[in-house]
GROMACS .gro file of C-alpha atoms in nm:
model
  472
    1MET     CA    1   0.139   2.020  -0.205
    2ALA     CA    2   0.060   1.834   0.119
    3ASP     CA    3   0.297   1.783   0.411
    4PRO     CA    4   0.357   1.442   0.578
    5GLU     CA    5   0.054   1.498   0.801
    6GLY     CA    6  -0.168   1.566   0.500
    7ARG     CA    7  -0.208   1.943   0.544
    8GLU     CA    8  -0.237   2.141   0.223
    9ALA     CA    9   0.049   2.387   0.183
   10PRO     CA   10   0.005   2.716  -0.002
   11PRO     CA   11   0.098   2.704  -0.370
   12THR     CA   12   0.458   2.782  -0.455
   13ASP     CA   13   0.556   3.059  -0.696
   14ALA     CA   14   0.628   2.792  -0.958
   15GLU     CA   15   0.286   2.635  -0.912
   16GLU     CA   16   0.117   2.973  -0.944
   17ALA     CA   17   0.314   3.040  -1.262
   18ILE     CA   18   0.221   2.702  -1.408
   19SER     CA   19  -0.146   2.762  -1.325
   20ARG     CA   20  -0.141   3.073  -1.547
   21LEU     CA   21   0.003   2.891  -1.850
   22SER     CA   22  -0.217   2.803  -2.144
   23PRO     CA   23  -0.259   2.432  -2.238
   24ASP     CA   24  -0.012   2.480  -2.527
   25GLN     CA   25   0.242   2.645  -2.298
   26ARG     CA   26   0.211   2.359  -2.049
   27ARG     CA   27   0.278   2.107  -2.326
   28LEU     CA   28   0.592   2.298  -2.423
   29LEU     CA   29   0.702   2.304  -2.058
   30ALA     CA   30   0.647   1.929  -2.033
   31ALA     CA   31   0.859   1.873  -2.344
   32ARG     CA   32   1.139   2.088  -2.202
   33LEU     CA   33   1.131   1.903  -1.870
   34ARG     CA   34   1.155   1.572  -2.051
   35ALA     CA   35   1.447   1.702  -2.256
   36ASP     CA   36   1.618   1.796  -1.929
   37ALA     CA   37   1.559   1.440  -1.807
   38ALA     CA   38   1.765   1.310  -2.098
   39THR     CA   39   2.067   1.497  -1.957
   40GLY     CA   40   2.021   1.353  -1.608
   41ALA     CA   41   1.743   1.564  -1.450
   42SER     CA   42   1.504   1.270  -1.398
   43ARG     CA   43   1.307   1.394  -1.096
   44TYR     CA   44   0.962   1.544  -1.134
   45PRO     CA   45   0.715   1.660  -0.868
   46ALA     CA   46   0.470   1.383  -0.786
   47SER     CA   47   0.113   1.424  -0.905
   48GLY     CA   48  -0.175   1.477  -0.665
   49SER     CA   49  -0.274   1.109  -0.686
   50GLN     CA   50   0.082   0.995  -0.631
   51ARG     CA   51   0.129   1.225  -0.331
   52ARG     CA   52  -0.194   1.111  -0.171
   53LEU     CA   53  -0.110   0.742  -0.214
   54TRP     CA   54   0.247   0.797  -0.097
   55PHE     CA   55   0.127   0.962   0.224
   56LEU     CA   56  -0.142   0.698   0.283
   57THR     CA   57   0.119   0.426   0.245
   58GLN     CA   58   0.333   0.589   0.514
   59TRP     CA   59   0.068   0.517   0.780
   60ASP     CA   60   0.151   0.147   0.745
   61GLN     CA   61   0.428   0.063   0.503
   62ASP     CA   62   0.371  -0.312   0.539
   63SER     CA   63   0.002  -0.292   0.446
   64SER     CA   64  -0.120  -0.430   0.115
   65ALA     CA   65  -0.438  -0.217   0.121
   66TYR     CA   66  -0.318  -0.019  -0.181
   67HIS     CA   67  -0.211  -0.321  -0.384
   68VAL     CA   68  -0.403  -0.401  -0.701
   69GLN     CA   69  -0.414  -0.780  -0.724
   70GLN     CA   70  -0.519  -0.971  -1.034
   71THR     CA   71  -0.527  -1.352  -1.044
   72TRP     CA   72  -0.597  -1.568  -1.349
   73LEU     CA   73  -0.645  -1.941  -1.397
   74LEU     CA   74  -0.464  -2.033  -1.720
   75GLU     CA   75  -0.559  -2.349  -1.907
   76GLY     CA   76  -0.289  -2.467  -2.144
   77VAL     CA   77   0.089  -2.448  -2.120
   78PRO     CA   78   0.218  -2.091  -2.096
   79ASP     CA   79   0.554  -1.991  -2.241
   80ARG     CA   80   0.724  -1.858  -1.928
   81ASP     CA   81   1.004  -1.680  -2.111
   82ALA     CA   82   0.762  -1.514  -2.352
   83LEU     CA   83   0.538  -1.406  -2.064
   84GLY     CA   84   0.835  -1.255  -1.880
   85ARG     CA   85   0.944  -1.066  -2.192
   86ALA     CA   86   0.588  -0.942  -2.247
   87LEU     CA   87   0.568  -0.805  -1.893
   88ASP     CA   88   0.903  -0.630  -1.932
   89ARG     CA   89   0.787  -0.466  -2.254
   90VAL     CA   90   0.469  -0.336  -2.088
   91VAL     CA   91   0.684  -0.178  -1.814
   92GLU     CA   92   0.918  -0.034  -2.076
   93ARG     CA   93   0.616   0.127  -2.248
   94HIS     CA   94   0.456   0.280  -1.936
   95GLU     CA   95   0.671   0.502  -1.715
   96PRO     CA   96   0.460   0.486  -1.392
   97LEU     CA   97   0.538   0.114  -1.363
   98ARG     CA   98   0.912   0.193  -1.353
   99THR     CA   99   0.885   0.502  -1.133
  100GLY     CA  100   1.021   0.525  -0.779
  101PHE     CA  101   0.965   0.799  -0.525
  102GLU     CA  102   1.190   1.028  -0.324
  103VAL     CA  103   1.097   1.282  -0.058
  104ASP     CA  104   1.279   1.585   0.074
  105GLU     CA  105   1.189   1.907   0.254
  106HIS     CA  106   1.021   2.036  -0.063
  107GLY     CA  107   0.788   1.741  -0.119
  108VAL     CA  108   0.747   1.406  -0.293
  109TYR     CA  109   0.911   1.342  -0.630
  110GLN     CA  110   0.869   1.076  -0.897
  111VAL     CA  111   1.196   0.937  -1.031
  112ILE     CA  112   1.161   0.750  -1.360
  113ALA     CA  113   1.401   0.463  -1.424
  114ASP     CA  114   1.525   0.399  -1.777
  115ALA     CA  115   1.450   0.028  -1.736
  116ALA     CA  116   1.316  -0.206  -1.470
  117GLY     CA  117   1.267  -0.578  -1.524
  118VAL     CA  118   0.953  -0.728  -1.371
  119PRO     CA  119   1.020  -0.968  -1.080
  120PHE     CA  120   0.864  -1.288  -1.217
  121GLU     CA  121   0.853  -1.582  -0.976
  122TRP     CA  122   0.779  -1.946  -1.052
  123ALA     CA  123   0.639  -2.221  -0.827
  124ASP     CA  124   0.510  -2.574  -0.876
  125THR     CA  125   0.247  -2.734  -0.651
  126SER     CA  126   0.147  -3.006  -0.899
  127THR     CA  127   0.286  -3.289  -0.685
  128SER     CA  128   0.073  -3.191  -0.384
  129PRO     CA  129  -0.269  -3.351  -0.325
  130ALA     CA  130  -0.392  -3.000  -0.242
  131ALA     CA  131  -0.225  -2.834  -0.541
  132ARG     CA  132  -0.495  -2.567  -0.605
  133THR     CA  133  -0.522  -2.473  -0.238
  134GLU     CA  134  -0.146  -2.441  -0.198
  135ALA     CA  135  -0.123  -2.238  -0.518
  136GLU     CA  136  -0.389  -1.995  -0.390
  137MET     CA  137  -0.202  -1.963  -0.059
  138MET     CA  138   0.115  -1.872  -0.251
  139VAL     CA  139  -0.080  -1.615  -0.453
  140ALA     CA  140  -0.220  -1.462  -0.133
  141GLN     CA  141   0.129  -1.432   0.017
  142HIS     CA  142   0.256  -1.284  -0.308
  143ALA     CA  143  -0.022  -1.021  -0.303
  144ARG     CA  144   0.044  -0.919   0.059
  145ARG     CA  145   0.418  -0.863   0.024
  146SER     CA  146   0.489  -0.492   0.050
  147PHE     CA  147   0.643  -0.274  -0.219
  148ASP     CA  148   0.935  -0.041  -0.155
  149LEU     CA  149   0.813   0.273  -0.331
  150ARG     CA  150   1.171   0.394  -0.366
  151ARG     CA  151   1.261   0.102  -0.590
  152PRO     CA  152   1.071   0.029  -0.913
  153PRO     CA  153   0.916  -0.155  -1.080
  154LEU     CA  154   0.585  -0.131  -0.898
  155ILE     CA  155   0.454  -0.450  -1.055
  156ARG     CA  156   0.547  -0.813  -0.996
  157ALA     CA  157   0.423  -1.151  -1.119
  158LEU     CA  158   0.397  -1.509  -0.998
  159LEU     CA  159   0.315  -1.818  -1.205
  160VAL     CA  160   0.220  -2.136  -1.017
  161LYS     CA  161   0.181  -2.474  -1.187
  162ILE     CA  162  -0.120  -2.668  -1.052
  163ASP     CA  163  -0.109  -2.956  -1.298
  164ALA     CA  164   0.003  -3.026  -1.655
  165ARG     CA  165  -0.262  -2.796  -1.806
  166ARG     CA  166  -0.355  -2.549  -1.530
  167TYR     CA  167  -0.159  -2.257  -1.387
  168LEU     CA  168  -0.236  -1.961  -1.162
  169LEU     CA  169  -0.097  -1.627  -1.277
  170SER     CA  170  -0.081  -1.351  -1.016
  171LEU     CA  171  -0.014  -0.989  -1.111
  172VAL     CA  172   0.029  -0.735  -0.831
  173LEU     CA  173   0.067  -0.361  -0.889
  174HIS     CA  174   0.078  -0.072  -0.647
  175HIS     CA  175  -0.212   0.172  -0.677
  176ILE     CA  176   0.038   0.460  -0.698
  177ALA     CA  177   0.123   0.334  -1.049
  178CYS     CA  178  -0.222   0.252  -1.185
  179ASP     CA  179  -0.599   0.280  -1.149
  180ALA     CA  180  -0.898   0.067  -1.246
  181TRP     CA  181  -0.896   0.191  -1.607
  182SER     CA  182  -0.528   0.096  -1.631
  183ILE     CA  183  -0.605  -0.270  -1.571
  184GLY     CA  184  -0.800  -0.299  -1.895
  185VAL     CA  185  -0.506  -0.136  -2.078
  186LEU     CA  186  -0.265  -0.375  -1.907
  187TYR     CA  187  -0.458  -0.683  -2.020
  188THR     CA  188  -0.488  -0.562  -2.379
  189GLU     CA  189  -0.120  -0.482  -2.408
  190LEU     CA  190   0.002  -0.789  -2.219
  191GLY     CA  191  -0.196  -1.007  -2.460
  192GLU     CA  192  -0.046  -0.833  -2.763
  193MET     CA  193   0.309  -0.836  -2.618
  194TYR     CA  194   0.277  -1.208  -2.537
  195ARG     CA  195   0.152  -1.285  -2.888
  196ALA     CA  196   0.450  -1.100  -3.035
  197ALA     CA  197   0.694  -1.274  -2.798
  198VAL     CA  198   0.556  -1.620  -2.883
  199ARG     CA  199   0.561  -1.558  -3.260
  200GLY     CA  200   0.887  -1.368  -3.261
  201GLY     CA  201   0.746  -1.051  -3.416
  202ASP     CA  202   0.673  -0.695  -3.307
  203PRO     CA  203   0.360  -0.603  -3.109
  204ASP     CA  204   0.085  -0.424  -3.299
  205LEU     CA  205   0.045  -0.127  -3.068
  206PRO     CA  206   0.047   0.244  -3.157
  207GLU     CA  207   0.305   0.475  -3.004
  208LEU     CA  208   0.177   0.648  -2.692
  209PRO     CA  209   0.111   1.017  -2.765
  210VAL     CA  210   0.205   1.120  -2.409
  211GLN     CA  211   0.351   0.977  -2.092
  212TYR     CA  212   0.214   1.031  -1.742
  213VAL     CA  213   0.480   1.283  -1.647
  214ASP     CA  214   0.360   1.504  -1.934
  215VAL     CA  215   0.012   1.493  -1.785
  216THR     CA  216   0.134   1.579  -1.434
  217VAL     CA  217   0.292   1.902  -1.558
  218ALA     CA  218  -0.043   2.012  -1.696
  219GLU     CA  219  -0.210   1.899  -1.371
  220ARG     CA  220  -0.008   2.148  -1.168
  221GLY     CA  221  -0.241   2.422  -1.292
  222ARG     CA  222  -0.559   2.229  -1.215
  223GLY     CA  223  -0.762   2.263  -0.899
  224ARG     CA  224  -0.724   2.644  -0.889
  225ASP     CA  225  -1.044   2.726  -1.082
  226ASN     CA  226  -1.214   2.977  -0.852
  227GLU     CA  227  -1.565   2.875  -0.956
  228ALA     CA  228  -1.495   2.505  -0.896
  229VAL     CA  229  -1.326   2.574  -0.562
  230GLU     CA  230  -1.620   2.786  -0.444
  231PHE     CA  231  -1.864   2.516  -0.556
  232TRP     CA  232  -1.680   2.254  -0.353
  233ARG     CA  233  -1.649   2.486  -0.054
  234GLU     CA  234  -2.027   2.518  -0.040
  235GLU     CA  235  -2.091   2.155  -0.133
  236LEU     CA  236  -1.874   2.019   0.148
  237ARG     CA  237  -1.955   2.278   0.413
  238GLY     CA  238  -2.047   2.106   0.742
  239ILE     CA  239  -2.054   1.760   0.588
  240PRO     CA  240  -2.095   1.494   0.859
  241GLN     CA  241  -1.930   1.155   0.870
  242LEU     CA  242  -2.150   0.859   0.791
  243ALA     CA  243  -2.192   0.660   1.113
  244LEU     CA  244  -2.311   0.316   1.007
  245PRO     CA  245  -2.404   0.086   1.296
  246ALA     CA  246  -2.119  -0.163   1.317
  247ASP     CA  247  -2.078  -0.507   1.468
  248ARG     CA  248  -1.769  -0.386   1.654
  249GLN     CA  249  -1.653  -0.053   1.790
  250ARG     CA  250  -1.419   0.137   1.562
  251PRO     CA  251  -1.062   0.096   1.692
  252PRO     CA  252  -0.850   0.409   1.749
  253GLU     CA  253  -0.599   0.275   1.495
  254PRO     CA  254  -0.747   0.059   1.219
  255SER     CA  255  -0.576  -0.269   1.138
  256GLY     CA  256  -0.649  -0.233   0.764
  257ARG     CA  257  -0.782  -0.588   0.759
  258GLY     CA  258  -1.075  -0.657   0.530
  259ASP     CA  259  -1.268  -0.915   0.337
  260THR     CA  260  -1.465  -0.936   0.014
  261SER     CA  261  -1.782  -1.095  -0.117
  262GLU     CA  262  -1.878  -1.143  -0.480
  263VAL     CA  263  -2.219  -0.999  -0.572
  264THR     CA  264  -2.447  -1.009  -0.877
  265LEU     CA  265  -2.753  -0.838  -1.024
  266GLU     CA  266  -2.967  -1.038  -1.267
  267ARG     CA  267  -2.992  -0.925  -1.628
  268GLY     CA  268  -3.369  -0.871  -1.606
  269LEU     CA  269  -3.334  -0.626  -1.316
  270VAL     CA  270  -3.044  -0.443  -1.482
  271ASP     CA  271  -3.243  -0.398  -1.804
  272GLN     CA  272  -3.544  -0.266  -1.610
  273LEU     CA  273  -3.322  -0.022  -1.417
  274ARG     CA  274  -3.165   0.102  -1.741
  275ARG     CA  275  -3.506   0.164  -1.902
  276PHE     CA  276  -3.628   0.344  -1.591
  277ALA     CA  277  -3.312   0.558  -1.587
  278ALA     CA  278  -3.359   0.652  -1.954
  279GLY     CA  279  -3.719   0.752  -1.889
  280GLU     CA  280  -3.604   0.984  -1.611
  281GLY     CA  281  -3.322   1.137  -1.815
  282CYS     CA  282  -3.068   0.965  -1.590
  283THR     CA  283  -2.791   0.710  -1.617
  284LEU     CA  284  -2.786   0.363  -1.467
  285PHE     CA  285  -2.517   0.484  -1.227
  286MET     CA  286  -2.750   0.754  -1.093
  287VAL     CA  287  -3.029   0.502  -1.026
  288LEU     CA  288  -2.792   0.266  -0.846
  289MET     CA  289  -2.646   0.554  -0.643
  290ALA     CA  290  -2.992   0.669  -0.538
  291GLY     CA  291  -3.073   0.318  -0.419
  292LEU     CA  292  -2.749   0.295  -0.223
  293GLU     CA  293  -2.815   0.632  -0.059
  294VAL     CA  294  -3.156   0.512   0.061
  295VAL     CA  295  -3.007   0.192   0.206
  296LEU     CA  296  -2.729   0.380   0.385
  297ALA     CA  297  -2.972   0.643   0.514
  298ARG     CA  298  -3.203   0.379   0.658
  299HIS     CA  299  -2.921   0.180   0.812
  300SER     CA  300  -2.756   0.484   0.970
  301GLY     CA  301  -3.057   0.704   1.043
  302GLN     CA  302  -2.879   0.992   0.861
  303GLU     CA  303  -3.010   1.192   0.566
  304ASP     CA  304  -2.689   1.388   0.506
  305PHE     CA  305  -2.362   1.211   0.422
  306ALA     CA  306  -2.133   1.155   0.124
  307VAL     CA  307  -2.051   0.850  -0.087
  308GLY     CA  308  -1.716   0.849  -0.268
  309CYS     CA  309  -1.724   0.796  -0.644
  310PRO     CA  310  -1.401   0.713  -0.830
  311VAL     CA  311  -1.375   0.875  -1.174
  312ALA     CA  312  -1.129   0.781  -1.448
  313GLY     CA  313  -0.991   1.133  -1.491
  314ARG     CA  314  -0.920   1.065  -1.859
  315THR     CA  315  -1.080   1.367  -2.017
  316SER     CA  316  -0.846   1.355  -2.319
  317THR     CA  317  -0.817   1.076  -2.576
  318GLN     CA  318  -0.438   1.105  -2.539
  319THR     CA  319  -0.456   0.953  -2.190
  320GLU     CA  320  -0.691   0.663  -2.264
  321GLN     CA  321  -0.410   0.416  -2.332
  322LEU     CA  322  -0.192   0.506  -2.032
  323ILE     CA  323  -0.126   0.280  -1.736
  324ALA     CA  324  -0.116   0.550  -1.470
  325PRO     CA  325  -0.298   0.678  -1.157
  326LEU     CA  326  -0.517   0.930  -1.340
  327PHE     CA  327  -0.823   0.865  -1.123
  328ASN     CA  328  -0.986   1.107  -0.883
  329ILE     CA  329  -1.243   1.039  -0.611
  330LEU     CA  330  -1.543   1.270  -0.583
  331PRO     CA  331  -1.781   1.293  -0.289
  332ILE     CA  332  -2.150   1.271  -0.387
  333ARG     CA  333  -2.346   1.431  -0.104
  334SER     CA  334  -2.678   1.273  -0.014
  335ASP     CA  335  -3.005   1.455   0.047
  336CYS     CA  336  -3.214   1.152   0.140
  337ARG     CA  337  -3.533   1.299   0.289
  338ALA     CA  338  -3.756   1.037   0.445
  339ASP     CA  339  -4.076   1.210   0.330
  340GLY     CA  340  -3.970   1.217  -0.038
  341THR     CA  341  -4.019   0.958  -0.311
  342PHE     CA  342  -3.753   0.759  -0.494
  343ARG     CA  343  -3.824   0.962  -0.808
  344ASP     CA  344  -3.767   1.283  -0.610
  345LEU     CA  345  -3.438   1.150  -0.475
  346LEU     CA  346  -3.327   1.038  -0.821
  347ARG     CA  347  -3.377   1.389  -0.957
  348ARG     CA  348  -3.162   1.531  -0.677
  349VAL     CA  349  -2.895   1.265  -0.734
  350ARG     CA  350  -2.894   1.346  -1.107
  351GLU     CA  351  -2.846   1.717  -1.041
  352ARG     CA  352  -2.571   1.656  -0.789
  353VAL     CA  353  -2.381   1.406  -1.002
  354LEU     CA  354  -2.385   1.640  -1.303
  355GLU     CA  355  -2.263   1.932  -1.093
  356VAL     CA  356  -1.987   1.727  -0.932
  357PHE     CA  357  -1.866   1.562  -1.253
  358ALA     CA  358  -1.846   1.904  -1.421
  359ARG     CA  359  -1.588   1.999  -1.154
  360GLN     CA  360  -1.396   1.672  -1.132
  361ASP     CA  361  -1.057   1.830  -1.203
  362VAL     CA  362  -1.015   1.947  -0.843
  363PRO     CA  363  -0.791   1.677  -0.686
  364PHE     CA  364  -0.918   1.492  -0.382
  365ASP     CA  365  -0.639   1.629  -0.159
  366ARG     CA  366  -0.761   1.977  -0.240
  367LEU     CA  367  -1.121   1.874  -0.161
  368VAL     CA  368  -1.015   1.754   0.183
  369ASP     CA  369  -0.843   2.088   0.243
  370ILE     CA  370  -1.150   2.279   0.122
  371ALA     CA  371  -1.378   2.075   0.349
  372GLY     CA  372  -1.155   2.149   0.649
  373VAL     CA  373  -1.166   1.783   0.754
  374GLN     CA  374  -0.915   1.672   1.015
  375ARG     CA  375  -0.709   1.386   0.873
  376SER     CA  376  -0.672   1.080   1.090
  377PRO     CA  377  -0.538   0.729   1.035
  378GLY     CA  378  -0.854   0.604   1.207
  379ILE     CA  379  -1.112   0.716   0.949
  380HIS     CA  380  -1.115   0.823   0.585
  381PRO     CA  381  -1.182   1.194   0.535
  382VAL     CA  382  -1.513   1.315   0.382
  383PHE     CA  383  -1.665   0.970   0.310
  384GLN     CA  384  -1.643   0.618   0.448
  385VAL     CA  385  -1.825   0.432   0.167
  386THR     CA  386  -1.744   0.427  -0.205
  387PHE     CA  387  -1.937   0.306  -0.509
  388ALA     CA  388  -1.785   0.249  -0.853
  389LEU     CA  389  -1.961   0.137  -1.170
  390GLN     CA  390  -1.683   0.031  -1.405
  391ASN     CA  391  -1.734   0.059  -1.780
  392VAL     CA  392  -1.395  -0.075  -1.890
  393PRO     CA  393  -1.362  -0.455  -1.916
  394THR     CA  394  -1.113  -0.591  -1.662
  395ASP     CA  395  -1.203  -0.958  -1.698
  396ILE     CA  396  -1.065  -1.027  -2.048
  397LEU     CA  397  -0.709  -1.151  -2.087
  398ASP     CA  398  -0.627  -1.298  -2.428
  399LEU     CA  399  -0.300  -1.493  -2.413
  400GLU     CA  400  -0.220  -1.685  -2.731
  401GLY     CA  401  -0.283  -2.057  -2.697
  402LEU     CA  402  -0.428  -2.023  -2.347
  403ARG     CA  403  -0.770  -1.991  -2.191
  404ALA     CA  404  -0.767  -1.734  -1.910
  405GLN     CA  405  -1.035  -1.714  -1.641
  406ARG     CA  406  -1.037  -1.442  -1.376
  407VAL     CA  407  -1.017  -1.568  -1.016
  408GLU     CA  408  -1.133  -1.341  -0.732
  409LEU     CA  409  -0.907  -1.376  -0.428
  410SER     CA  410  -0.916  -1.134  -0.137
  411ASN     CA  411  -0.587  -0.989  -0.020
  412GLY     CA  412  -0.736  -0.953   0.328
  413THR     CA  413  -0.738  -0.572   0.340
  414SER     CA  414  -0.983  -0.284   0.313
  415LYS     CA  415  -0.909   0.084   0.255
  416LEU     CA  416  -1.252   0.206   0.372
  417ASP     CA  417  -1.547   0.095   0.582
  418LEU     CA  418  -1.733  -0.028   0.272
  419SER     CA  419  -1.657  -0.029  -0.100
  420PHE     CA  420  -1.892  -0.147  -0.377
  421VAL     CA  421  -1.759  -0.213  -0.729
  422LEU     CA  422  -1.995  -0.327  -1.005
  423ALA     CA  423  -1.949  -0.391  -1.377
  424GLU     CA  424  -2.196  -0.497  -1.644
  425ASN     CA  425  -2.160  -0.834  -1.816
  426ALA     CA  426  -2.371  -1.072  -2.026
  427GLN     CA  427  -2.548  -1.207  -1.717
  428GLY     CA  428  -2.638  -0.862  -1.580
  429MET     CA  429  -2.392  -0.720  -1.332
  430SER     CA  430  -2.125  -0.868  -1.114
  431GLY     CA  431  -1.886  -0.715  -0.869
  432VAL     CA  432  -1.729  -0.716  -0.529
  433VAL     CA  433  -1.810  -0.557  -0.197
  434GLU     CA  434  -1.511  -0.499   0.030
  435TRP     CA  435  -1.541  -0.415   0.399
  436ALA     CA  436  -1.332  -0.346   0.707
  437THR     CA  437  -1.339  -0.651   0.931
  438ASP     CA  438  -1.255  -0.423   1.225
  439LEU     CA  439  -1.617  -0.309   1.197
  440PHE     CA  440  -1.840  -0.555   1.014
  441GLU     CA  441  -1.925  -0.922   0.996
  442ARG     CA  442  -1.981  -1.081   0.657
  443ALA     CA  443  -2.349  -1.142   0.735
  444THR     CA  444  -2.407  -0.771   0.800
  445VAL     CA  445  -2.253  -0.661   0.470
  446GLU     CA  446  -2.428  -0.927   0.265
  447ALA     CA  447  -2.759  -0.827   0.427
  448LEU     CA  448  -2.696  -0.465   0.318
  449TRP     CA  449  -2.636  -0.584  -0.037
  450ARG     CA  450  -2.963  -0.782  -0.041
  451ARG     CA  451  -3.145  -0.479   0.096
  452TRP     CA  452  -3.005  -0.266  -0.187
  453GLN     CA  453  -3.131  -0.519  -0.443
  454ARG     CA  454  -3.480  -0.534  -0.286
  455LEU     CA  455  -3.504  -0.156  -0.270
  456LEU     CA  456  -3.413  -0.117  -0.638
  457ALA     CA  457  -3.679  -0.369  -0.738
  458ALA     CA  458  -3.939  -0.199  -0.514
  459ALA     CA  459  -3.849   0.145  -0.651
  460LEU     CA  460  -3.918   0.023  -1.003
  461ASP     CA  461  -4.264  -0.093  -0.898
  462GLU     CA  462  -4.351   0.221  -0.697
  463PRO     CA  463  -4.114   0.510  -0.774
  464ASP     CA  464  -4.362   0.766  -0.636
  465ARG     CA  465  -4.418   0.601  -0.299
  466SER     CA  466  -4.287   0.792   0.001
  467GLU     CA  467  -3.960   0.639   0.122
  468GLU     CA  468  -4.068   0.663   0.488
  469ARG     CA  469  -4.361   0.431   0.404
  470ARG     CA  470  -4.158   0.186   0.199
  471VAL     CA  471  -4.059  -0.143   0.357
  472GLY     CA  472  -3.727  -0.294   0.252
   0.00000   0.00000   0.00000
């Protein structure tokens, strides 16, 4: 458990006892705790992800940096009442969305509410000559409004009428209640709940085998594997911060302001990268990561640094349909020697990724403690850049009688110096790069993205050319 300043406290006797339980014994303990909840004992210790996000939110409680914003352009006429009922039923099904948080001298606790209706706002800009612009401004304001983590639900919605057949739907969740994988689950279930609400039937969804609180009980014993801890201790020993040249000096206290740019990779390049990866016994993610490491090494002049990699943390089929913060973030340490070739680097990246992913159960808070990194509101510990390759569709929302198109709108914040998120689609790959505007101009970030693309194409042509001789 971490204290309000982020220091890792020694495990309690209860935590040590839980760590020695078998998986079956932990499941029985979870069932007993949930039975206790039925008689009024509704508090549970927060999970590692929840604690970390709770503490991060305390640095600036008005910040929207940890909001997950989703905006859709709906064509057709939505049934507002049915949509509201569908949202409420999703929250009823998934406990993290109706969970609040309390803190005392012993730590942070999740408190699950029996019910929590989704705040669902309505607005109409259709009479304005700038209806779409005004609607997007309302959506931006809706996304920036802070959550009170003590009071669930941690999701809200806004529907704005642009004209007779077009509407903007904004969904905003707090990251403490969900992760990237959760968004795909949310869209699937919202579509099914809406269909049932419109038709007047029951949704066709299986009963969830577990809830998130059941998972958190089992988690209490994770992160104490001696072999994994020793691996991470050596892996993170002496790890330096990545010092990318910035357009502005890093402020002592970051504002949290950021911006985003949409990016794409053409299908032809993606297919070539995938074939190259297969020939090297690697994944597409590994090839992309190797390219990013080269770009960051050249831009910073450093060979040794880490890039953060979010992982879904859903190692059991029982958790695949949960809306919950099951993710972890793993540091992938670079060894980007200038005198090596891209093929050499790729082999090192492959080895490192496999080693790291095999030990992904150690929570990030524990990694920070193992690394001995001083926490500061001014800079993220261990890594300052993240890269995620998402393999769960988050751009499909099927609402009966409506055509839904995803709209990318920035909420004006950034959690890190740079974050790259890519996902494959029919056209190749698309995604978003997010950056801290305290540090970078848009032109600088977009130039880095183009450099990454050029380097990947050049590496395909000459994978055995020394990187110090490569131009790009």
